[in-house]
Coordinates of C-alpha atoms in Angstrom, one line a residue:
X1 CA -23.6 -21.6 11.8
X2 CA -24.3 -21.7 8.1
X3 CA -27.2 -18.7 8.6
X4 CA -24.1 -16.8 10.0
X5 CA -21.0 -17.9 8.1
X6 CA -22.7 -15.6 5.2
X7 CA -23.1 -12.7 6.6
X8 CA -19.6 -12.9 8.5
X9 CA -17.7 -13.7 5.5
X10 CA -19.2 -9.9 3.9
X11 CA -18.4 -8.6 7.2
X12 CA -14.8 -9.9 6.9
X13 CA -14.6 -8.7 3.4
X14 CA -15.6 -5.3 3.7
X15 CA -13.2 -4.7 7.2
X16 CA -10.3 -6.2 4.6
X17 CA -10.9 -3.6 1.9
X18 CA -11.6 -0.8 4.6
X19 CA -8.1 -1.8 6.2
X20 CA -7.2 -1.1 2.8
X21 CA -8.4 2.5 2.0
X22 CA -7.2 3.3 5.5
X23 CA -3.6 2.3 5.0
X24 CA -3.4 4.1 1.3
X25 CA -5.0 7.4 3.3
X26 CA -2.4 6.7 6.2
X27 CA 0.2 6.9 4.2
X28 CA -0.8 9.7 1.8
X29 CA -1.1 11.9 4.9
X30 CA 2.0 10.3 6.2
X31 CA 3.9 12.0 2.9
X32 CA 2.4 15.0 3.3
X33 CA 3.2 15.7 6.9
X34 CA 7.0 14.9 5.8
X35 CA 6.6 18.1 3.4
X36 CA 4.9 20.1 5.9
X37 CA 7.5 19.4 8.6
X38 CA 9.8 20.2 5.3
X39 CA 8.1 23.3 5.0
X40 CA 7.9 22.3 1.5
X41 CA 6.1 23.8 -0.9
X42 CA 3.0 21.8 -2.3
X43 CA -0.7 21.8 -3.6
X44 CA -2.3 18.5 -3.1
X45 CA -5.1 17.1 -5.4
X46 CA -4.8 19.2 -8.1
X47 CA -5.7 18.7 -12.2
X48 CA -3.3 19.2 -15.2
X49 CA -5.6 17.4 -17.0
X50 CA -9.3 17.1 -17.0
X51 CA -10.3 14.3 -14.6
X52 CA -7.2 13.0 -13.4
X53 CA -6.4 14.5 -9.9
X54 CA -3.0 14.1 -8.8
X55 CA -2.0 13.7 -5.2
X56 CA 0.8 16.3 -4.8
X57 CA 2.2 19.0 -7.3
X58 CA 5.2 21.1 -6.4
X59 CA 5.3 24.3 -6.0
X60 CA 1.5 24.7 -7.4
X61 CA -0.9 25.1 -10.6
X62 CA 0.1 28.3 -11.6
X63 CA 3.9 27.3 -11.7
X64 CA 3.3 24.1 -13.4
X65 CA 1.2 25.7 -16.1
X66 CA 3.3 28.4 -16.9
X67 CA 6.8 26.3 -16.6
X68 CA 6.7 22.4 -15.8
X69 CA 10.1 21.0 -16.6
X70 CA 10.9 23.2 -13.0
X71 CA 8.0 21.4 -11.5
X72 CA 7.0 18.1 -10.0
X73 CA 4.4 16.0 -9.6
X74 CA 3.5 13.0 -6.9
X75 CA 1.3 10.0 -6.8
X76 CA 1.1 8.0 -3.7
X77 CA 0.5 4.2 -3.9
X78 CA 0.8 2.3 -0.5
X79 CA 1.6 -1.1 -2.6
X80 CA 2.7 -1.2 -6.2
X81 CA 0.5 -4.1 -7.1
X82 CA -1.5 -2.9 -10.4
X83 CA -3.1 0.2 -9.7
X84 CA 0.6 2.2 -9.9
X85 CA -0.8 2.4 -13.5
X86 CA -3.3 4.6 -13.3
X87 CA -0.7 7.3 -11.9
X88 CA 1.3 6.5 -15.3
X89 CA -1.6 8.5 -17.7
X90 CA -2.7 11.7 -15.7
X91 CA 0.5 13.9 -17.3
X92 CA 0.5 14.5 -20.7
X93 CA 3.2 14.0 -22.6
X94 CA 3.6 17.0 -23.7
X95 CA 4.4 18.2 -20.2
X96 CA 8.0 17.7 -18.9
X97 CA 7.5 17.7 -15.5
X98 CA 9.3 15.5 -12.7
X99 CA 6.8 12.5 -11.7
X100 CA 7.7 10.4 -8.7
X101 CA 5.3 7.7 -7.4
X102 CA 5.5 6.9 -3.8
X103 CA 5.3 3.5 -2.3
X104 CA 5.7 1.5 0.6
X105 CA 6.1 -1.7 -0.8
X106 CA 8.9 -3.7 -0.2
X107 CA 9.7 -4.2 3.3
X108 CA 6.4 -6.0 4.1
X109 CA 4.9 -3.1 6.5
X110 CA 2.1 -2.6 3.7
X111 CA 0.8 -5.8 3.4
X112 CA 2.9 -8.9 4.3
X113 CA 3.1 -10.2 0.8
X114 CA 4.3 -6.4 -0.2
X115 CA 7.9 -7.2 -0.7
X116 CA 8.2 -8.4 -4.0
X117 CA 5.5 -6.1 -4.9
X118 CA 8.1 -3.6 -7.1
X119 CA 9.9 -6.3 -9.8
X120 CA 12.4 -5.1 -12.8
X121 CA 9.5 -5.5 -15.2
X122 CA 7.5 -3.2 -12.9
X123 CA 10.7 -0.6 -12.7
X124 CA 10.8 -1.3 -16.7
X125 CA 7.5 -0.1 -17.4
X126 CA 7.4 2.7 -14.9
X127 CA 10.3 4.3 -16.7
X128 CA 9.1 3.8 -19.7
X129 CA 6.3 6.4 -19.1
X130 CA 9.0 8.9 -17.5
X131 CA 8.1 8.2 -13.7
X132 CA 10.7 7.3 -11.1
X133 CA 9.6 4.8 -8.2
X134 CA 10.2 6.3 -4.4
X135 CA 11.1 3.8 -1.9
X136 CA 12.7 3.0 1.5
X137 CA 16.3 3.5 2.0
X138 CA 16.4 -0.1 2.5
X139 CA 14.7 -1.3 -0.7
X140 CA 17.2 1.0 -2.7
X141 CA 19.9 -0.4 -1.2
X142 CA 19.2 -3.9 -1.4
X143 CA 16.8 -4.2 -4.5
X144 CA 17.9 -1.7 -6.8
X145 CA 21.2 -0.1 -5.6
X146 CA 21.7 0.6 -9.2
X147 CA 19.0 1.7 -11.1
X148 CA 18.4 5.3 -11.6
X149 CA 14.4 4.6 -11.7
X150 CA 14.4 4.1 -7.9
X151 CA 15.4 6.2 -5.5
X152 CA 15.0 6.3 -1.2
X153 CA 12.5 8.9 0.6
X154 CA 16.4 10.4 1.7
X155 CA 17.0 11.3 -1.7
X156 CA 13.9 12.7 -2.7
X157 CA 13.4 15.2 0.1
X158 CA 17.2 16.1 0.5
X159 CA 18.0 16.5 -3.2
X160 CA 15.4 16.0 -5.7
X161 CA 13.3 18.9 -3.9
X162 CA 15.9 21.4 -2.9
X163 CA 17.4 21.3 -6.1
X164 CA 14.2 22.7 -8.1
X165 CA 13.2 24.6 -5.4
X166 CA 15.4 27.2 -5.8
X167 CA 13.6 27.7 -9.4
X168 CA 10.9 28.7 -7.8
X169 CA 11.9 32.3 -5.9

């Protein structure tokens, strides 16, 4: 047992942070098959700034270069545990674009412990640096009916999209 129980433990460790990468790839490619059944208009991983790739930009580079307070950007992050921060520095400030970070956290279907993953203090900081938090309907609702920093999936593909979009044309 104890020649074993070392080797298993790495084996159980590295099927944990596999299960990991999967879900966060899961539910990027969950997001974008929402815009593509959308028939939104999107670039995914794309720079504004050296070395920072950003998940999804909307409608594309070219746009975003030549006018980004019509554009927005996306950053998906399955559970809003600490890397949500990294998202925060990849636009410069002196770019007004839209920036959304989308999560699944809240409702447990992440990780179990994922529903008090998204706190006031996290909201607090998140629109500090000019980024608004995307979330299930039901998280809105019952978490943070009334802050303007969180909104539902409903929201951002019904109005947040459709209402730049027609800058675009």
């Amino acid at each position: 047992h104890k020649k074993f129980s070392s080797i298993f433990s790495k084996f159980c460790f590295s099927n944990m942070q596999f299960a990991k990468n999967l879900a966060g790839k899961t539910f990027k490619n969950h997001i974008e098959l929402m815009l593509r059944v959308c028939g939104y208009e999107y670039e995914k991983q794309q720079s504004i700034t050296r070395g920072q790739i950003l998940d999804f930009i909307y409608p594309n580079i070219n746009r975003i270069n030549d006018s980004p307070s019509d554009c927005i950007v996306s950053e998906c992050q399955s559970t809003l545990k600490d890397r949500f921060r990294l998202s925060l520095g990849k636009i410069p400030p002196s770019k007004p674009i839209k920036k959304y970070i989308f999560t699944g956290s809240g409702i447990g279907i992440i990780t179990k412990s994922d529903t008090n993953d998204i706190t006031p203090e996290k909201v607090s900081e998140i629109r500090d640096k000019g980024w608004t938090i995307v979330v299930f309907d039901e998280v809105k609702k019952n978490k943070f009916s009334k802050d303007g920093a969180v909104i539902s999936y409903e929201n951002f593909f019904n109005k947040v999209y459709p209402s730049l979009s027609g800058l675009w044309n």
